[in-house]
CSV table of C-alpha atoms in Angstrom, one decimal:
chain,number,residue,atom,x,y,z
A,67,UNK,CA,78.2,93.5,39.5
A,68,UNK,CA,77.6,94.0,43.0
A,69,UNK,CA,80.1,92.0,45.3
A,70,UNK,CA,76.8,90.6,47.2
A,71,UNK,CA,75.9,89.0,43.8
A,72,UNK,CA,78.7,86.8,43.7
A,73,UNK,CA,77.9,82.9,44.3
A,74,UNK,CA,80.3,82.3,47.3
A,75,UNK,CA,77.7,84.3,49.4
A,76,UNK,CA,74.4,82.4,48.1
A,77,UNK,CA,75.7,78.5,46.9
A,78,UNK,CA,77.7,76.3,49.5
A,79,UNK,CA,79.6,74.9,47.4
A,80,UNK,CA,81.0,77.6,45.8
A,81,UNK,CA,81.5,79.3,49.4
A,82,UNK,CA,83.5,76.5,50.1
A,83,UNK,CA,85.5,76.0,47.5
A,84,UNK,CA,86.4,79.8,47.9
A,85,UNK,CA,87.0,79.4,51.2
A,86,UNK,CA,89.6,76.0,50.3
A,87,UNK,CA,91.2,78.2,47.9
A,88,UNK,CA,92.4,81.0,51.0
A,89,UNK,CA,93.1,78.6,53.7
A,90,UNK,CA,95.0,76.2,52.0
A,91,UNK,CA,97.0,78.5,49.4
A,92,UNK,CA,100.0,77.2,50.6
A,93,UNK,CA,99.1,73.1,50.1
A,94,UNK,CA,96.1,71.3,51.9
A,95,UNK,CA,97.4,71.0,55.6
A,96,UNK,CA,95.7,68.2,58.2
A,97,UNK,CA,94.8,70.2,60.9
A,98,UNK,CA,95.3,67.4,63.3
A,99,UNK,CA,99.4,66.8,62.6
A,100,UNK,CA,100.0,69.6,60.1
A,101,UNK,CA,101.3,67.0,57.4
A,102,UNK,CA,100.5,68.9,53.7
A,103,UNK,CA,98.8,67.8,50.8
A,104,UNK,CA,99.1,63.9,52.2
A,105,UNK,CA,95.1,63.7,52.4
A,106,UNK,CA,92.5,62.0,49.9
A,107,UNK,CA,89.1,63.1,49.4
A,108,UNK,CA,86.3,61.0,50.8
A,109,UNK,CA,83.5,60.5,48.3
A,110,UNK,CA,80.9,58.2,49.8
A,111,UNK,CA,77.5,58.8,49.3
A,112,UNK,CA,76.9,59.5,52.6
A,113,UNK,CA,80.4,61.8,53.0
A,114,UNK,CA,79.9,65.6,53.3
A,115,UNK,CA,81.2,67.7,51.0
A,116,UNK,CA,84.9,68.7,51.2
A,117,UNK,CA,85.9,66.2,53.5
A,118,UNK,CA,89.2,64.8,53.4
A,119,UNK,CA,91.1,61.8,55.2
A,120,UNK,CA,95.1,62.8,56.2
A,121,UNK,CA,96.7,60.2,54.7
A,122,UNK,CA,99.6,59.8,57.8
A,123,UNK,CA,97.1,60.2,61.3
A,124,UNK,CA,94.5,59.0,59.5
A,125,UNK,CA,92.1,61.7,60.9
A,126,UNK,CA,89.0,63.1,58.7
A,127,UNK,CA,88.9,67.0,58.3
A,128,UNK,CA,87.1,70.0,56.1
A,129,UNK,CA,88.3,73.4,55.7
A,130,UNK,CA,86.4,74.2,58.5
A,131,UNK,CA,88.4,72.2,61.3
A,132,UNK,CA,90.6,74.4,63.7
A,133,UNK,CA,88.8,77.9,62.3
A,134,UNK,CA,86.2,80.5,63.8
A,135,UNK,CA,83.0,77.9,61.5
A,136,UNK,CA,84.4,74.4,62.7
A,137,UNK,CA,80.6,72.7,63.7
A,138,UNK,CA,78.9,75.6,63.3
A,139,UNK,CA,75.1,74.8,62.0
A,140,UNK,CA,75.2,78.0,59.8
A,141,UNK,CA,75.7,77.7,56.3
A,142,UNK,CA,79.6,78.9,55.3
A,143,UNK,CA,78.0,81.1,52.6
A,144,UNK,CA,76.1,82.9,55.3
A,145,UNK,CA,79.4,83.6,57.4
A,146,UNK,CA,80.4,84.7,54.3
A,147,UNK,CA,78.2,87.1,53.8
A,148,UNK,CA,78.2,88.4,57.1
A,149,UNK,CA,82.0,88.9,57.3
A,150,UNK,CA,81.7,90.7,54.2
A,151,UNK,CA,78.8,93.5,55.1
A,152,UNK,CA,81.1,93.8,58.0
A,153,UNK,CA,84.0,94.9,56.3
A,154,UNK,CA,81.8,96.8,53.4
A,155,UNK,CA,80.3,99.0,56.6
A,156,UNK,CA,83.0,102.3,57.5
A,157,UNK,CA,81.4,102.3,60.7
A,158,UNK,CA,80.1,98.8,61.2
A,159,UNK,CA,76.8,97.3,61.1
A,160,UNK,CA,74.6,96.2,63.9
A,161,UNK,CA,73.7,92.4,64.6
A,162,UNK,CA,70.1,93.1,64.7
A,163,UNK,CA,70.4,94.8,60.9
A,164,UNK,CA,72.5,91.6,59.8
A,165,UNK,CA,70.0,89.1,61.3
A,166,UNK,CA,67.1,91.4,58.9
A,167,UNK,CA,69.4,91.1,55.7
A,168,UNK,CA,70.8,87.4,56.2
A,169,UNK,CA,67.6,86.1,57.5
A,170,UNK,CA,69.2,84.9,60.7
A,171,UNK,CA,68.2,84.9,64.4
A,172,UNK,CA,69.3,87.8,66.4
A,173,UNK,CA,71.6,85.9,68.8
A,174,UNK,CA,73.0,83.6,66.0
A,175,UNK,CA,73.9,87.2,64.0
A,176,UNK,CA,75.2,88.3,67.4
A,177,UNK,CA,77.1,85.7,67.6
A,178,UNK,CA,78.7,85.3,64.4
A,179,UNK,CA,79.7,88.9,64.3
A,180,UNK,CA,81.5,89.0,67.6
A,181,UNK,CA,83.9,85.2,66.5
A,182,UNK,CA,84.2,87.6,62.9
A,183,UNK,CA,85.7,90.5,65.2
A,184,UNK,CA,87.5,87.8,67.0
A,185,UNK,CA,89.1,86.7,63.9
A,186,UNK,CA,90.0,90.4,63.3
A,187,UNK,CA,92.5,90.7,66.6
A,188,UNK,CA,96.5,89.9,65.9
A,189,UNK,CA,98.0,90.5,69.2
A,190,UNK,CA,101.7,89.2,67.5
A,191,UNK,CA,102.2,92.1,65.8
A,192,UNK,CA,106.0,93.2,66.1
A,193,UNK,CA,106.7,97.2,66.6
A,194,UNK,CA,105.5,100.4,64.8
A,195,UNK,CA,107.4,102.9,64.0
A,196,UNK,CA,110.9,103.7,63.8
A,197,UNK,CA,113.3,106.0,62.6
A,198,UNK,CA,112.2,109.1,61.0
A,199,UNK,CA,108.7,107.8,61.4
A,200,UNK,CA,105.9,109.6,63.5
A,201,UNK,CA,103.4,107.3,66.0
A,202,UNK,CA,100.6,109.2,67.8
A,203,UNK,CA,99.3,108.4,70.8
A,204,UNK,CA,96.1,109.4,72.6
A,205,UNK,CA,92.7,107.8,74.5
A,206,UNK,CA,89.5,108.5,75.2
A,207,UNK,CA,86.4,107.4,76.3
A,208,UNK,CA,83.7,105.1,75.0
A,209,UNK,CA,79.9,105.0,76.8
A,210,UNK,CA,76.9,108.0,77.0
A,211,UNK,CA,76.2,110.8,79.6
A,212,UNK,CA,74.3,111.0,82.3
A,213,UNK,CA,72.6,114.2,80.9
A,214,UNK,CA,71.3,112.0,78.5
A,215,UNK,CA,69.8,109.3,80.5
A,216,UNK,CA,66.4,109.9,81.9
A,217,UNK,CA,66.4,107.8,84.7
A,218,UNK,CA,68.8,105.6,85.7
A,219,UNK,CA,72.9,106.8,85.5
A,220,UNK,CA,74.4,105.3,82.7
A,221,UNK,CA,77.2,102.6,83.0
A,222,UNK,CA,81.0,103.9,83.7
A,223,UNK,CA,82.4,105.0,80.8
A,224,UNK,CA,85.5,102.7,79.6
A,225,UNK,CA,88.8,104.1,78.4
A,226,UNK,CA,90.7,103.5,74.8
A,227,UNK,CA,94.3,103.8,73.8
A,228,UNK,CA,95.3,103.9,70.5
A,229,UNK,CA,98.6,103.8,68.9
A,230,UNK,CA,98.6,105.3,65.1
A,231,UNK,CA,101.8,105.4,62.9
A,232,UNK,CA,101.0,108.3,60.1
A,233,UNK,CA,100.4,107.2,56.9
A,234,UNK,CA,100.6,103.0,58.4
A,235,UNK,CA,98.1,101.8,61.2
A,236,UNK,CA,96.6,102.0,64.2
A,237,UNK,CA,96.5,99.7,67.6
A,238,UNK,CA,93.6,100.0,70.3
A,239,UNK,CA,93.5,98.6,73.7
A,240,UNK,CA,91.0,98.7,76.4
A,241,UNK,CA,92.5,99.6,79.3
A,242,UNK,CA,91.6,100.0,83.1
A,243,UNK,CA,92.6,103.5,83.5
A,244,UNK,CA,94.3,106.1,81.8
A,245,UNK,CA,97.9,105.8,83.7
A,246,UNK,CA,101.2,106.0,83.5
A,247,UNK,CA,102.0,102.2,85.1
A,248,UNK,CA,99.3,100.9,82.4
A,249,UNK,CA,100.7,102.9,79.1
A,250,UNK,CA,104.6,102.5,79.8
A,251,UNK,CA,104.3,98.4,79.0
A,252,UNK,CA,101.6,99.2,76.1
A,253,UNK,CA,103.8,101.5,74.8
A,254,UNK,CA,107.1,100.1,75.1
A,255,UNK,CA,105.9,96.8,73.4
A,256,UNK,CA,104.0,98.5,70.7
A,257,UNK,CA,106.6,101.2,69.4
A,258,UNK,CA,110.8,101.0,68.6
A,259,UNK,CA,112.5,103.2,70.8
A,260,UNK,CA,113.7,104.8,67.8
A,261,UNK,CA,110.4,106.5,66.7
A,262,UNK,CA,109.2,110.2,67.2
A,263,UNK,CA,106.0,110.0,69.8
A,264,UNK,CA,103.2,112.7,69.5
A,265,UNK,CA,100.6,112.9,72.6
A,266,UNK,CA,98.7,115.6,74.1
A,267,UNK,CA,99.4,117.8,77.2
A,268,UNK,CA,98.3,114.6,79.7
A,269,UNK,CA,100.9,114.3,82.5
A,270,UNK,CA,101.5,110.5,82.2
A,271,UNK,CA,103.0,111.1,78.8
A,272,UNK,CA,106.5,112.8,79.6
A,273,UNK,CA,108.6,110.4,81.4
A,274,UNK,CA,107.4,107.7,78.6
A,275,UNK,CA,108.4,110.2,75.8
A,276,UNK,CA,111.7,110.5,77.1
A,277,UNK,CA,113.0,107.5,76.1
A,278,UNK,CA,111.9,108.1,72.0
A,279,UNK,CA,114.0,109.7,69.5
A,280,UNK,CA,111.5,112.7,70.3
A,281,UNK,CA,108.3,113.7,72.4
A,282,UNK,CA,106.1,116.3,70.8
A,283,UNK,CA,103.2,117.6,72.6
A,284,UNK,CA,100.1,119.7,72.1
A,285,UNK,CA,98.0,121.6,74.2
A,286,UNK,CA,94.6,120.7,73.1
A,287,UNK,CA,93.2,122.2,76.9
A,288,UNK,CA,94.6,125.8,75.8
A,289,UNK,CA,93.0,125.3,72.3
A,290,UNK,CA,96.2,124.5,70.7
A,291,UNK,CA,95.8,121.5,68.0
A,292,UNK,CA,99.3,121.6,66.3
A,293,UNK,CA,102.5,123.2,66.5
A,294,UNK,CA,105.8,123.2,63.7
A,295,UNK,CA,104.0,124.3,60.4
A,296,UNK,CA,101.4,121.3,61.9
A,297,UNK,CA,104.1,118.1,62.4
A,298,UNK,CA,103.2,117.8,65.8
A,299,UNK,CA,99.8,117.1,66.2
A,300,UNK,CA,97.7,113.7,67.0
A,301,UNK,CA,94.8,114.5,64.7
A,302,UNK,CA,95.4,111.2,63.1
A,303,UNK,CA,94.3,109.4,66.4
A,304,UNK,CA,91.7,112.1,67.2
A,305,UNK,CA,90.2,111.1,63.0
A,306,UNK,CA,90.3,108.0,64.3
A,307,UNK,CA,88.0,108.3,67.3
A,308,UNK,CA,85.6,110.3,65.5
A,309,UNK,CA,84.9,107.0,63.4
A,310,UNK,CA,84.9,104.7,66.7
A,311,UNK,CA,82.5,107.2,68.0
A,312,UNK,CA,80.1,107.6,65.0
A,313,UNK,CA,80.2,103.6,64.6
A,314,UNK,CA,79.3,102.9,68.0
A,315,UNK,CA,76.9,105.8,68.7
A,316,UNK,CA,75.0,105.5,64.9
A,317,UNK,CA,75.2,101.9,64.6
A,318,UNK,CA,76.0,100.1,67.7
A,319,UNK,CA,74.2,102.6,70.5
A,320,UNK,CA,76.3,100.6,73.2
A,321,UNK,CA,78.8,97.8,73.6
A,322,UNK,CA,79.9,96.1,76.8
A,323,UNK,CA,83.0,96.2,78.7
A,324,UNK,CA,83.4,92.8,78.1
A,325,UNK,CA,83.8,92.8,74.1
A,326,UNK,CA,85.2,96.2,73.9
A,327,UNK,CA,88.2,94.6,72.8
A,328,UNK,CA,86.5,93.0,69.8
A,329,UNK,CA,84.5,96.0,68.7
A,330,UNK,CA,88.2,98.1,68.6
A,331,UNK,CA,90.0,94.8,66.9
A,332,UNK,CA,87.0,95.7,64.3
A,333,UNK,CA,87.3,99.1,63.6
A,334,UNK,CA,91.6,99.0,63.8
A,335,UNK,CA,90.9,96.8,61.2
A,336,UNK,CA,89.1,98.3,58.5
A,337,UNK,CA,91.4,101.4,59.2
A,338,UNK,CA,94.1,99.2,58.6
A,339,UNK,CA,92.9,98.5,54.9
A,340,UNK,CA,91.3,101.6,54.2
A,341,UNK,CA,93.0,101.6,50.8
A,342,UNK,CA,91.9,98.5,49.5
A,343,UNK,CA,88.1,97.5,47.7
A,344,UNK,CA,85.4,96.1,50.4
A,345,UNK,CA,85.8,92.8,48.5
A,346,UNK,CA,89.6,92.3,49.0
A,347,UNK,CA,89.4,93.9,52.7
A,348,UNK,CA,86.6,90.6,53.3
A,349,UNK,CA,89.6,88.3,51.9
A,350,UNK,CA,92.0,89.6,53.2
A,351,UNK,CA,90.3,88.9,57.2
A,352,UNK,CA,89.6,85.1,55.9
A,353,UNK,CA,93.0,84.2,57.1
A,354,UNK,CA,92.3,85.2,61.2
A,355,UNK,CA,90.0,82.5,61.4
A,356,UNK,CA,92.6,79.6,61.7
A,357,UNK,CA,93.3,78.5,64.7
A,358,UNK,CA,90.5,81.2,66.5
A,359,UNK,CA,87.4,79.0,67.1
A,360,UNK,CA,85.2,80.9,69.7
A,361,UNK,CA,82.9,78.9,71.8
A,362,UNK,CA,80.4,80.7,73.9
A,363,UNK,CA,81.8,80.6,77.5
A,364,UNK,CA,85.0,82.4,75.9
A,365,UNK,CA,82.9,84.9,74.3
A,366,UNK,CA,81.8,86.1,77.5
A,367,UNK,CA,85.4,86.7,78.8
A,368,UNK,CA,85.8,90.2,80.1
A,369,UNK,CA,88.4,92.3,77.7
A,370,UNK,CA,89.5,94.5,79.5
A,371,UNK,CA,93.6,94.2,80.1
């Protein structure tokens, strides 16, 4: 059976019984004073579905209340839906492509997909790394030529840096510029001290390298790749950006500076639970929406930092 056949993404109440089930696996929690399980069902016959009374502030709430859906007008079973063809899609899937298979306006599809990326984003994350263990680092740049713009030039193109632990996962940031004085604190936050650091030739790396348990480098501008029977290499970041690319180039054609951030939060994600079925990689992102309700003015935010 195909996981697009399954009720949570075509009945309501289904959806949101699923979606009860996630949220609350740990007791029913009032979203208002965080007292669990102390809340009674309202049944009226002019109640909503799933809404509940906390039985010590006295508040009403659904599942919905303090997450990315709280008083959204589209269905739950459409979010749904839409979290889940993005986390079936490798290299992501347009809005204007989900709006055609949901049978949703373009802007609400736009929408939805950028609080669903939103959701994606843990910037809490303690270090990578460690002893004996290898993190690569390396950046490039995201936006098209000029070569291939008739006309006018084409907007500046915006920089990447991506942190990758072999075999575990990656980090991205959007960053202002590719320098030592922004790395050093991205860095130093992101990886233990006691970690062996692979970058390329750039000069901004070896002062930053010196504090690790080890710095290897390659030259990628003399054509060299690897070096050490291929240990020290960063061809797991450079894999990496050849999926970014391909997603944003094949499905995307262009994102803005200002959500960036979210589009990277998307794809570190799905490389994050590249092992895993589509099915449990859409569970497992239902979590991120507590506590991450996205209105439109913050959507707009520029990302860069």
């Amino acid at each position: 059976m195909s996981d697009l056949s399954n009720p949570i993404f075509h009945d309501e109440t289904k959806a949101r019984e699923w979606l009860e089930a996630r949220v609350w696996a740990n007791g029913r929690s009032c979203p208002h004073c965080g007292v669990v399980d102390q809340s009674t069902l309202m049944q009226g016959k002019t109640t909503r579905p799933g809404l509940y009374q906390c039985n010590a502030c006295r508040e009403p709430f659904t599942v919905t209340v303090g997450t990315l859906y709280e008083r959204s007008k589209v269905p739950l079973y459409k979010w749904l839906a839409v979290t889940h063809l993005m986390m079936a899609s490798k290299k992501g899937m347009s809005a204007l492509q989900i709006s055609r298979m949901i049978g949703l306006p373009y802007k609400t599809a736009w929408f939805l997909c950028h609080r669903i990326r939103e959701s994606l984003r843990d910037t809490s994350l303690p270090p990578m790394g460690g002893a004996n263990k290898v993190v690569e680092a390396d950046e490039t740049y995201i936006g098209g030529k000029a070569k291939n713009r008739a006309k006018r030039q084409p907007a500046p193109k915006q920089a990447v840096f991506s942190l990758i632990e072999r075999e575990g996962h990656v980090r991205s940031f959007h960053i202002a510029n590719v320098t030592a004085t922004t790395l050093r604190p991205i860095i130093a936050k992101n990886v233990e001290l006691a970690s062996m650091l692979m970058t390329d030739e750039s000069t901004v790396y070896p002062k930053i390298g010196a504090k690790f348990a080890n710095h290897g480098t390659v030259n990628h501008s003399a054509g060299e790749y690897a070096r050490l029977g291929g240990y020290i290499h960063i061809n797991t970041a450079e894999n990496f950006f050849s999926i970014v690319k391909r997603g944003i180039i094949g499905s995307y054609h262009h994102v803005s500076e200002a959500h960036l951030h979210r589009y990277m939060g998307e794809f570190d994600y799905r490389y994050n639970t590249r092992t895993v079925s589509d099915f449990e990689r859409f569970s497992g992102s239902i979590p991120g929406i507590v506590g991450k309700r996205l209105t439109y003015r913050r959507i707009g935010e520029i990302g860069a930092n």
